[in-house]
Coordinates of C-alpha atoms and ligand atoms in Angstrom, one line a residue:
Chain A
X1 CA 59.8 104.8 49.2
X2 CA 63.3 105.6 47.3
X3 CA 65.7 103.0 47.2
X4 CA 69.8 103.8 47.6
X5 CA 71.6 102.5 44.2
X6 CA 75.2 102.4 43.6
X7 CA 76.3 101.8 40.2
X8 CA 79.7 102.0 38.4
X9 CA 79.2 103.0 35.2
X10 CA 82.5 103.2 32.3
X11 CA 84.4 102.9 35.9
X12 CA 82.8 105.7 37.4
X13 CA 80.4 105.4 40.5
X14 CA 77.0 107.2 40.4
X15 CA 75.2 106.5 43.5
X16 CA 71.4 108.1 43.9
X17 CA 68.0 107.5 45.7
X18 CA 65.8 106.6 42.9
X19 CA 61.9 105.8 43.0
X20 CA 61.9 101.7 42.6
X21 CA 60.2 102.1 39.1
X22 CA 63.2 103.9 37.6
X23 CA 64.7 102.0 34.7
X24 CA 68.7 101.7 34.2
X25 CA 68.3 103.5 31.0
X26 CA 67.0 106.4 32.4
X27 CA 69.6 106.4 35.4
X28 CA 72.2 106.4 32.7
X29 CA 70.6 108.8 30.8
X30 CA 69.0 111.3 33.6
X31 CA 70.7 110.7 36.2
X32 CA 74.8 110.1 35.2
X33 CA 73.9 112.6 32.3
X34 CA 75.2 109.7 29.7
X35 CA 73.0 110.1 26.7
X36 CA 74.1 108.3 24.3
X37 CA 72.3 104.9 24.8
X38 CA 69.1 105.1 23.3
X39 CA 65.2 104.4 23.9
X40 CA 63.5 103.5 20.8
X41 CA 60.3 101.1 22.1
X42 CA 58.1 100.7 24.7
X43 CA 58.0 96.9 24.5
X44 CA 61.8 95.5 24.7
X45 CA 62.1 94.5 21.3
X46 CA 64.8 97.0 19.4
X47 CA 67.8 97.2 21.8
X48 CA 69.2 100.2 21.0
X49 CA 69.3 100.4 24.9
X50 CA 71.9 97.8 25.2
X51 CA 74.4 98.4 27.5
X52 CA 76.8 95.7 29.2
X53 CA 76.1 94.8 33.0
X54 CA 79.1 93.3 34.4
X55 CA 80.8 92.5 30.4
X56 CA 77.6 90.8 29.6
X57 CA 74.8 92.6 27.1
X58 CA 71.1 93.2 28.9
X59 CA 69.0 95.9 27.5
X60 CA 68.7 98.3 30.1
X61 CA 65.1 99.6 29.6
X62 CA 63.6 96.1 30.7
X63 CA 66.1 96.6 34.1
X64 CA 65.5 98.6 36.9
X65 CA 68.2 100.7 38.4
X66 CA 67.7 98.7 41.9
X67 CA 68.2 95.5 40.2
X68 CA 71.7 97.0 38.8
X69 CA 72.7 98.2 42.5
X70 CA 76.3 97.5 43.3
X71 CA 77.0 96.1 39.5
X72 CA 79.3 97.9 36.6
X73 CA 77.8 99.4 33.7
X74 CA 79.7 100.1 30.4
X75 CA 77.9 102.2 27.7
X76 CA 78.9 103.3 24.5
X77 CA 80.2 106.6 26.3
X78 CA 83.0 103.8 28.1
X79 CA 84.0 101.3 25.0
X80 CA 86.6 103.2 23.5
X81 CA 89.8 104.2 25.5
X82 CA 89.9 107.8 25.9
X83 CA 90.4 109.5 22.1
X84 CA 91.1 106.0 21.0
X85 CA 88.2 104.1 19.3
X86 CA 87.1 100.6 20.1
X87 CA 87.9 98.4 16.7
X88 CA 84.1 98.2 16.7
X89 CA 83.3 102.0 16.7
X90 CA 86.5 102.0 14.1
X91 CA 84.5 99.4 11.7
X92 CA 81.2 100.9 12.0
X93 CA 82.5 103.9 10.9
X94 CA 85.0 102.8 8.4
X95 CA 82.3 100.1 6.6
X96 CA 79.2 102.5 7.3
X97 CA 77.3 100.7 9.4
X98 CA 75.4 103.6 10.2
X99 CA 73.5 106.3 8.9
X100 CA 71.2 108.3 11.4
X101 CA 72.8 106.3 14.4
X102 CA 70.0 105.9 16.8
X103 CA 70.4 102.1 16.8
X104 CA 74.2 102.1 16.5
X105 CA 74.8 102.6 20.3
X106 CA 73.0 99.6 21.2
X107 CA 74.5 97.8 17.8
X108 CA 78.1 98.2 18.6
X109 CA 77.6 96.5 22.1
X110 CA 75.2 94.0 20.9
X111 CA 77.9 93.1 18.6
X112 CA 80.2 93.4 21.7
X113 CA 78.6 90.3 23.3
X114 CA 78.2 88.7 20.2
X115 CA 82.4 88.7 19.4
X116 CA 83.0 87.6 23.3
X117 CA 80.7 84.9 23.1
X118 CA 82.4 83.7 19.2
X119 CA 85.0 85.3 18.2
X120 CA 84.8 84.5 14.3
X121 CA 81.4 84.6 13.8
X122 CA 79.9 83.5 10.0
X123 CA 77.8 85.9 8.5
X124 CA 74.0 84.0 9.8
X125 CA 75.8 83.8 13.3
X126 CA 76.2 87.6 13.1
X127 CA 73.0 88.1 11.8
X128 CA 70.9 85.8 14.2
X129 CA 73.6 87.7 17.1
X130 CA 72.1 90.6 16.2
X131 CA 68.3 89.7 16.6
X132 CA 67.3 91.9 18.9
X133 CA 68.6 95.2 17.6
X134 CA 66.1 97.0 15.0
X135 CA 67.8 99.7 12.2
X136 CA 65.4 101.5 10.5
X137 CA 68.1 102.6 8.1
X138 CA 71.1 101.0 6.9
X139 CA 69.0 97.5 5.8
X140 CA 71.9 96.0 8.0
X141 CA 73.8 94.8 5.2
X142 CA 77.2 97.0 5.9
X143 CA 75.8 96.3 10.1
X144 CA 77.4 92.8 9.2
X145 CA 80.5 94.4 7.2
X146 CA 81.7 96.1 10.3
X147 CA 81.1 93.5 12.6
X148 CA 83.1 91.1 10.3
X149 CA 85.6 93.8 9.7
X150 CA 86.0 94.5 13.6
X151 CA 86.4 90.4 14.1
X152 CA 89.3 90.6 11.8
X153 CA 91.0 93.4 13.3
X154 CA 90.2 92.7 17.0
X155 CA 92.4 88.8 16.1
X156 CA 95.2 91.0 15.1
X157 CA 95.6 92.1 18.0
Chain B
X1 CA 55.7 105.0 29.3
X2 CA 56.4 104.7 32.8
X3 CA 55.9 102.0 35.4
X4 CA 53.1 102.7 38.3
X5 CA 55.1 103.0 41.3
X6 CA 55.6 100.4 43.7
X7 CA 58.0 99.5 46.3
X8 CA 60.7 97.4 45.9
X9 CA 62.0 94.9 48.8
X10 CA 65.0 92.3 47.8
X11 CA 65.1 88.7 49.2
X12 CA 68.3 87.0 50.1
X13 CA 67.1 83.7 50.5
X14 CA 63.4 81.7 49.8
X15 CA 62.6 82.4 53.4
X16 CA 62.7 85.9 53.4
X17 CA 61.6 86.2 50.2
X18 CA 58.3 83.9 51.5
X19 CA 58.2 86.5 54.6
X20 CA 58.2 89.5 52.1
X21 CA 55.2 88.2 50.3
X22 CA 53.3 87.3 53.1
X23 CA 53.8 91.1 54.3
X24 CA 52.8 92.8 51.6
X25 CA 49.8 91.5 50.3
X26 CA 49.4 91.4 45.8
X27 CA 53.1 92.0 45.7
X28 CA 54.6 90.1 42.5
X29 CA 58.3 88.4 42.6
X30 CA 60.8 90.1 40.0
X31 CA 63.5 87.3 38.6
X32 CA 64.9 88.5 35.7
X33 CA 62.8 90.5 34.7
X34 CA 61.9 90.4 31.1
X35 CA 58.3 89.4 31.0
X36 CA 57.1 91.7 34.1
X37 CA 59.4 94.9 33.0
X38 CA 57.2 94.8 30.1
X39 CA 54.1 94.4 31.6
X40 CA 54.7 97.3 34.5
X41 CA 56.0 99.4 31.6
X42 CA 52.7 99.5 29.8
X43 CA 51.1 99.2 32.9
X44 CA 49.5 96.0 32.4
X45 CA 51.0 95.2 35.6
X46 CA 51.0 97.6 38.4
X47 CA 51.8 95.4 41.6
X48 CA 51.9 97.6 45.1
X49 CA 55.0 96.3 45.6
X50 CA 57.8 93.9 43.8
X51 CA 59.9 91.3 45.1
X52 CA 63.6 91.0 44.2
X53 CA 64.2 87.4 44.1
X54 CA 67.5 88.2 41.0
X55 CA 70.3 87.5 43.9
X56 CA 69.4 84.5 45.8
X57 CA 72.1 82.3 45.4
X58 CA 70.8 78.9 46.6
X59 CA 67.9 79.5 43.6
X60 CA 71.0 79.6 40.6
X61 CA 72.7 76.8 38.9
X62 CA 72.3 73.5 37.3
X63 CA 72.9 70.3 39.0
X64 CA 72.9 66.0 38.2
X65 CA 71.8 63.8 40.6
X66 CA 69.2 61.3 40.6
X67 CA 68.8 60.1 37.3
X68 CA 68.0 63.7 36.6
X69 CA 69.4 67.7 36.0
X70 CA 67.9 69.9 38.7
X71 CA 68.2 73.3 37.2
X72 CA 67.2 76.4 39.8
X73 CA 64.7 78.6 39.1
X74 CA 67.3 82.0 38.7
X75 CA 69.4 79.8 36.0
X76 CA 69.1 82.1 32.5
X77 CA 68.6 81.2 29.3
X78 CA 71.8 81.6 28.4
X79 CA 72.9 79.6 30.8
X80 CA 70.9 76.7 29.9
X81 CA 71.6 76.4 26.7
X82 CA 75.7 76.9 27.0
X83 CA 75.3 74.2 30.2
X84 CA 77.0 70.7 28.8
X85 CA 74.9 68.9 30.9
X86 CA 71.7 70.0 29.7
X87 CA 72.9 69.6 25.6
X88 CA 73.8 66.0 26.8
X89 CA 70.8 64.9 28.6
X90 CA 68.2 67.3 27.6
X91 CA 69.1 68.4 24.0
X92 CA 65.6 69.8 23.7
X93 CA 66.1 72.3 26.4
X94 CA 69.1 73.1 25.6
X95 CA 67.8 73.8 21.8
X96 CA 64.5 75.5 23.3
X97 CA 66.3 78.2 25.9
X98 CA 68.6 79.0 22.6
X99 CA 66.4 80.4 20.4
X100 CA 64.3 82.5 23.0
X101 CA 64.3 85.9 22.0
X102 CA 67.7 87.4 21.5
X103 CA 70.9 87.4 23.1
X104 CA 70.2 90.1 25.8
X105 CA 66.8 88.2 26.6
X106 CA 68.5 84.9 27.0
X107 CA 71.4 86.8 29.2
X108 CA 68.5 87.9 31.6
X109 CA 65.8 86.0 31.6
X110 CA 65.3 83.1 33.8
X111 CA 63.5 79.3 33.3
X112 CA 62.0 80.0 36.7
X113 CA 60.1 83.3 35.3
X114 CA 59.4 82.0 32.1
X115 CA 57.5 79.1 33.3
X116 CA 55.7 80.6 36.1
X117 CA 54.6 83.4 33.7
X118 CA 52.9 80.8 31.5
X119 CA 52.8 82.6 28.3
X120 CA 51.1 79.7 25.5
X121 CA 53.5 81.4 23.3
X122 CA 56.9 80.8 25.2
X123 CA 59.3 77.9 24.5
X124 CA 60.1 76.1 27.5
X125 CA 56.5 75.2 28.5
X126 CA 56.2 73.0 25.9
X127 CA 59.8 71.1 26.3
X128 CA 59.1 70.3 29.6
X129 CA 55.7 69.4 29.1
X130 CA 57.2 66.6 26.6
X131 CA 60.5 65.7 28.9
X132 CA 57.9 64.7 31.6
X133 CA 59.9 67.5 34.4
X134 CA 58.8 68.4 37.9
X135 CA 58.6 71.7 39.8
X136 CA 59.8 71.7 43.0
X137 CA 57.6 74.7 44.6
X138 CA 58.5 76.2 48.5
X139 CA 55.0 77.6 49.9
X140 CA 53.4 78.5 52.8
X141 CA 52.9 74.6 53.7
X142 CA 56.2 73.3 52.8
X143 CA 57.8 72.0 49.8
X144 CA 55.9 70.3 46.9
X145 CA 56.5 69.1 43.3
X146 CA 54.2 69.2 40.7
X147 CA 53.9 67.5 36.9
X148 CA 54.0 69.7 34.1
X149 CA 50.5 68.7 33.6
X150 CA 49.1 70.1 37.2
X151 CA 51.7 73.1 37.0
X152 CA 50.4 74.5 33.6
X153 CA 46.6 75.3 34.2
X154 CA 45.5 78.0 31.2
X155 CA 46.6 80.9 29.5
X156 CA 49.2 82.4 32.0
X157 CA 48.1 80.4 34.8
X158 CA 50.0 78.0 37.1
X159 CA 49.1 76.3 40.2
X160 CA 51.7 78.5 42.5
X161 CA 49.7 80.4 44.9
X162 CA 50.2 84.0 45.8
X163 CA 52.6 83.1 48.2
X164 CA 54.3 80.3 46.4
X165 CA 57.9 80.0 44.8
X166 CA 59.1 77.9 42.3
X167 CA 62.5 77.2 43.2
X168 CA 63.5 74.3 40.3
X169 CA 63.0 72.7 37.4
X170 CA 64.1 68.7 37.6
X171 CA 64.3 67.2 33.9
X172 CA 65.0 63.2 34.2
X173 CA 67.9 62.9 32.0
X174 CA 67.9 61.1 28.8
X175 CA 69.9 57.8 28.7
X176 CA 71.4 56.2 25.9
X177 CA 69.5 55.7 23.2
X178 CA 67.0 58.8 23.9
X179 CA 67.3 61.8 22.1
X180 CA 64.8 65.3 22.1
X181 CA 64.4 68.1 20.3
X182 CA 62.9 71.2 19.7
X183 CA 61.8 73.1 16.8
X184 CA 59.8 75.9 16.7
X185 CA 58.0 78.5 13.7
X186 CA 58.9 81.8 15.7
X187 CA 57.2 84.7 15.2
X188 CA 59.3 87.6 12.6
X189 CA 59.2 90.4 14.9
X190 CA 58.9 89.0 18.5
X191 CA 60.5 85.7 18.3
X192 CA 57.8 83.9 20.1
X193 CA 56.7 80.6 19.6
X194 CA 53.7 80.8 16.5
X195 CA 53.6 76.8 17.1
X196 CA 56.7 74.6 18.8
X197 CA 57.2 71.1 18.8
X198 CA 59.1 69.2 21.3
X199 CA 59.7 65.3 21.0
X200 CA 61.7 62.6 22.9
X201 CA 62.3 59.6 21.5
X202 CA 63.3 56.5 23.0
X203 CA 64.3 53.6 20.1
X204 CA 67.2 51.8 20.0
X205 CA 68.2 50.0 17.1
X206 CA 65.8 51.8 15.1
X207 CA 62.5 50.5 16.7
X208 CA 60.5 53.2 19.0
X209 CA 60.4 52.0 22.4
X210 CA 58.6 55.2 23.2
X211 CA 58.0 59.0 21.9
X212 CA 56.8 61.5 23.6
X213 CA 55.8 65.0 21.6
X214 CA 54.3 68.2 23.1
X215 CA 52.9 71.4 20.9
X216 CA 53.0 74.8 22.3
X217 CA 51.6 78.1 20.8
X218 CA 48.2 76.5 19.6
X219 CA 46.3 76.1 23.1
X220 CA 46.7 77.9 26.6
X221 CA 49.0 75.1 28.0
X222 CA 50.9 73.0 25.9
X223 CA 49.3 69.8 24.7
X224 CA 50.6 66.5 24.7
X225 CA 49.8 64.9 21.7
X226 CA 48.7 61.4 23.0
X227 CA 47.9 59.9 19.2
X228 CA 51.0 60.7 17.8
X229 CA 52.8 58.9 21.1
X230 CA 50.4 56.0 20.2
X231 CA 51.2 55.9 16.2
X232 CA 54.6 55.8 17.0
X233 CA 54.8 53.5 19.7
X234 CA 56.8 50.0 18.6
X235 CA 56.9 51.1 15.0
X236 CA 60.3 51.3 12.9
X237 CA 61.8 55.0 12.9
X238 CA 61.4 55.4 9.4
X239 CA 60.8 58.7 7.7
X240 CA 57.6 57.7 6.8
X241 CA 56.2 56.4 9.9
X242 CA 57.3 59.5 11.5
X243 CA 55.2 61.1 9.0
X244 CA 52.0 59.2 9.1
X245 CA 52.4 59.6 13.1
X246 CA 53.2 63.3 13.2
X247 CA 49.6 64.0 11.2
X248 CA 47.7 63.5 13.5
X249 CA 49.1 65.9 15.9
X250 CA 45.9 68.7 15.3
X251 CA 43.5 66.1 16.6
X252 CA 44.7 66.3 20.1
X253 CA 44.0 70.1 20.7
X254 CA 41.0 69.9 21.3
X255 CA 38.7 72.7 20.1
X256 CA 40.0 75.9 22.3
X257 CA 42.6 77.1 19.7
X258 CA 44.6 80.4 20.3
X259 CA 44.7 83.2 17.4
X260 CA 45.7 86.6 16.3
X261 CA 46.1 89.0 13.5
X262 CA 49.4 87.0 12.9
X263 CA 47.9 83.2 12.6
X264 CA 44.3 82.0 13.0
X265 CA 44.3 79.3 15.3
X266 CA 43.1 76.7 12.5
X267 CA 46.4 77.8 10.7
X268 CA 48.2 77.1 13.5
X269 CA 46.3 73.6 14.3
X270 CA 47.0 73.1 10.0
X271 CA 50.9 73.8 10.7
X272 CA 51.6 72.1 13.3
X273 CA 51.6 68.4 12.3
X274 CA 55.3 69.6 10.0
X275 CA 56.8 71.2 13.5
X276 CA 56.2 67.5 15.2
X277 CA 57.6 65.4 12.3
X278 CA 60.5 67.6 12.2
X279 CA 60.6 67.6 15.8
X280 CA 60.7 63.9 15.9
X281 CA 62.6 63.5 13.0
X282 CA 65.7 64.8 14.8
X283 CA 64.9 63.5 17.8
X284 CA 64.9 59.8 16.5
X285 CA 68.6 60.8 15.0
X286 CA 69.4 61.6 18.4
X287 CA 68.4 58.4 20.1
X288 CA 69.9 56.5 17.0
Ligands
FAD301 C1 61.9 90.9 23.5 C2 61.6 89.6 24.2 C3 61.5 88.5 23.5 C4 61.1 87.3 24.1 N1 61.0 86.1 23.3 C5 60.7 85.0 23.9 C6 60.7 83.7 23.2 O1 60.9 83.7 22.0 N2 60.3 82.6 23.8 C7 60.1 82.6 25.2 O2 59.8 81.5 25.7 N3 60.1 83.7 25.9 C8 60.4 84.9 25.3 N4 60.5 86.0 26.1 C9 60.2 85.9 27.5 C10 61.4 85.6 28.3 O3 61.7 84.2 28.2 C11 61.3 85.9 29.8 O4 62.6 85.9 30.3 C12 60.6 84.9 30.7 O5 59.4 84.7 30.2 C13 60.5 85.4 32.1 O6 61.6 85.2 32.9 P1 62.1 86.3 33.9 O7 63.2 85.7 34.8 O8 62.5 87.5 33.1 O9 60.8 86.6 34.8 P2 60.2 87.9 35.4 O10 59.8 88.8 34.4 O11 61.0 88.4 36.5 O12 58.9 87.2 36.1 C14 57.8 86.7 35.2 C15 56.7 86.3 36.1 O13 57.0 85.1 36.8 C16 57.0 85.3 38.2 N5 58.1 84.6 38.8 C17 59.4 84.8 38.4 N6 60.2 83.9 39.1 C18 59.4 83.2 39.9 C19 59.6 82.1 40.8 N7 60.9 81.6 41.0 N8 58.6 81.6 41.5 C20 57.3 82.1 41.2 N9 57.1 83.1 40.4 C21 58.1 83.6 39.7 C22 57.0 86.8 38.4 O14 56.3 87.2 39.6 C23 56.3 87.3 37.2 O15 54.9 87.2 37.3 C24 60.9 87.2 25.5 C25 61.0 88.4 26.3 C26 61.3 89.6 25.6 C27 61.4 90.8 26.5
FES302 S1 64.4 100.6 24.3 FE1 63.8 99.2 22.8 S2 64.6 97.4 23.6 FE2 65.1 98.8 25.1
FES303 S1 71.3 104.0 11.5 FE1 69.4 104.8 11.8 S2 68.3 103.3 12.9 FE2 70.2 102.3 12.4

């Protein structure tokens, strides 16, 4: 039986009957049309799904849509303010934290909840914040430049 | 891959959510989420129906009372190891819940789930086995509580029934001059526990009053290790008696030990004896 879900996702509401099985990632994807968070395992371990339910990160292929219901979603689509980037996108792309940029998606708001929970992190705590995000790329070593580099720029503000 | 269907019923309180059980026969509770997601993903799992138990307020938060922290099955990982009550009176909780997975695990995932999933390779198991907690369980008959030695029986295996729910976790807090901790060889790539150590230490003035150590990762449930309790028990705290205690930890588990391509079971047994001194080793700071 199909279950009603109502979800607000980068402010806008997306409701749909989806089968109780249906993961969030693949009502962002399928269903709101928002492709740019990723699925890169079967088994919950590289976040590049992360997306942040209600400002806090959760990796959205080990969610289902019905346990989302009524909550607000922002994906990598809804970080930046219009043309504007986030000073996270701005770093990543300024220090290269990215090459292919399958992972960076989940990356920038894993390093999202990483900055709200410390706003200064050290270069382990950014490291051991980032945990549970796999690049198969960039060796992660300008991954930490652009976090840092956001840190300094989002105390500026 | 995706799930086998199933339906999907949410519970707004432990009494509906015992009604929902009992009408739909084999149907599995879903807390947080992250150990049974998995498991329907690769179908492993593939339960007729699922239980929502994620919104049930009265199952959420941590509270003091009673000489101990009563911590509700729905409370996350995150939440555990941020709560000031449970660094101050349970430091090896605390230190456990923060190094479960990674962030978005620990933002989702809940003590209640963990522990009634009973993987031999999770953290909290073996902290609570150590800490001497309770489970407070709601069934069919009423309300219960069980020691961490009846609640763990085998390799994801507890004693709640199909209709049971755990609904907290009660940790007697430490006093002064106790201190616990928590250390653990995680695994590279999944961040599971290869072997953890848990310890609590009771020793003022430098003298151990009483120890208690627990290994996880090894054996289906955690063991207790009994001889190191005994080695340590009215001896001076010193590094080397801590030490000389800690290596005998192997020769309580027994001759059931766990494996895989990763670490042989005797490697595990081998390590673990340097996860309990430095288990202990921080603990007895602690109390100190
Ligand atoms: C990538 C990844 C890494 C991880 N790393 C670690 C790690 O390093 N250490 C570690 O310890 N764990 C780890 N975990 C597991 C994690 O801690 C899970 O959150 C936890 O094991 C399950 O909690 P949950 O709330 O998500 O439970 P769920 O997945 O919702 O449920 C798990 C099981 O418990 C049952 N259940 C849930 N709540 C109750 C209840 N109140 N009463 C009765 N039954 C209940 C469910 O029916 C199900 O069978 C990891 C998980 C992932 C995905
Ligand atoms: S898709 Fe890999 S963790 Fe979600
Ligand atoms: S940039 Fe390619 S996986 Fe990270």
């Amino acid at each position: 039986m199909k279950v009603p879900v109502s979800i607000t996702i980068n402010g806008r509401v997306c409701e749909h009957e989806v089968e109780p099985r249906t993961l969030l990632v693949h009502f962002i994807r399928d269903l709101a049309g928002l492709t740019g968070t990723k699925v890169g395992c079967d088994t919950s371990q590289c976040g590049s799904c992360t997306v942040l339910i209600d400002g806090v990160s959760a990796k959205s292929c080990t969610t289902l849509a019905a346990q989302a219901d009524g909550a607000g979603i922002t994906t990598i689509e809804g970080l930046g303010d219009g043309e504007q980037l986030h000073p996270l996108q701005e770093s990543f792309w300024n220090k290269h934290g990215l090459q292919c940029g399958f992972c960076t998606p989940g990356m920038i708001l894993a390093s999202h909840e990483l900055l709200r929970t410390n706003a200064s992190p050290s270069e382990a705590e950014i490291r051991h914040g980032l945990e549970g995000n796999l690049c198969r790329c960039t060796g992660y070593e300008n991954i930490v430049r652009a976090v840092r580099d956001a840190a300094g720029a989002m105390a500026q503000e | 891959m995706f799930a086998a269907d199933f339906e999907y019923y949410r519970a707004g309180s432990v009494a509906e959510a015992r009604e929902l059980l009992a009408a739909h026969p084999g149907a599995k509770l879903l807390a947080g989420g992250h150990s049974l997601i998995p498991l329907l993903k690769l179908r492993l799992a593939a339960p007729a129906a699922v239980v929502d138990i994620g919104r049930i307020g009265e199952l959420h938060g941590i509270s003091n009372g009673g000489g101990a922290l009563h911590i509700g099955a729905l409370t996350t990982h995150a939440e555990i190891a941020a709560s000031a009550a449970v660094n101050a009176g349970a430091e090896a909780l605390a230190e456990a819940a923060s190094q479960i997975g990674d962030p978005a695990v620990r933002n989702r995932g809940t003590i209640g789930g963990n522990v009634a999933h009973a993987d031999p390779a999770s953290d909290l198991p073996t902290v609570l086995a150590a800490l001497g907690a309770t489970f407070t369980v709601s069934g069919p008959d009423g309300e219960r509580s069980l020691a961490a030695a009846d609640f763990f029986q085998g390799m994801m295996a507890t004693a709640l029934g199909e209709h049971d729910i755990l609904t907290a976790v009660n940790v007697p807090a430490a006093g002064s001059g106790s201190g616990s901790a928590y250390v653990k060889f995680s695994h590279p790539a999944s961040r599971y526990a290869v072997v953890g150590a848990a310890a609590a230490v009771t020793g003022a003035g430098g003298t151990c009053a009483g120890a208690s150590v627990a290994v996880g990762g090894a054996t289906a449930v955690p063991v207790r290790c009994a001889s190191v309790e005994a080695a340590l028990a009215g001896r001076a705290l010193s590094a080397d008696a801590i030490a000389a205690a800690a290596a005998a930890a192997g020769s309580d588990f027994g001759d059931d030990l766990l494996g895989d391509v990763f670490a042989s079971g005797e490697y595990r047994k081998a390590v673990a004896p340097v996860y309990v001194q430095r288990a202990l080793t921080a603990a007895a700071e602690r109390a100190g």
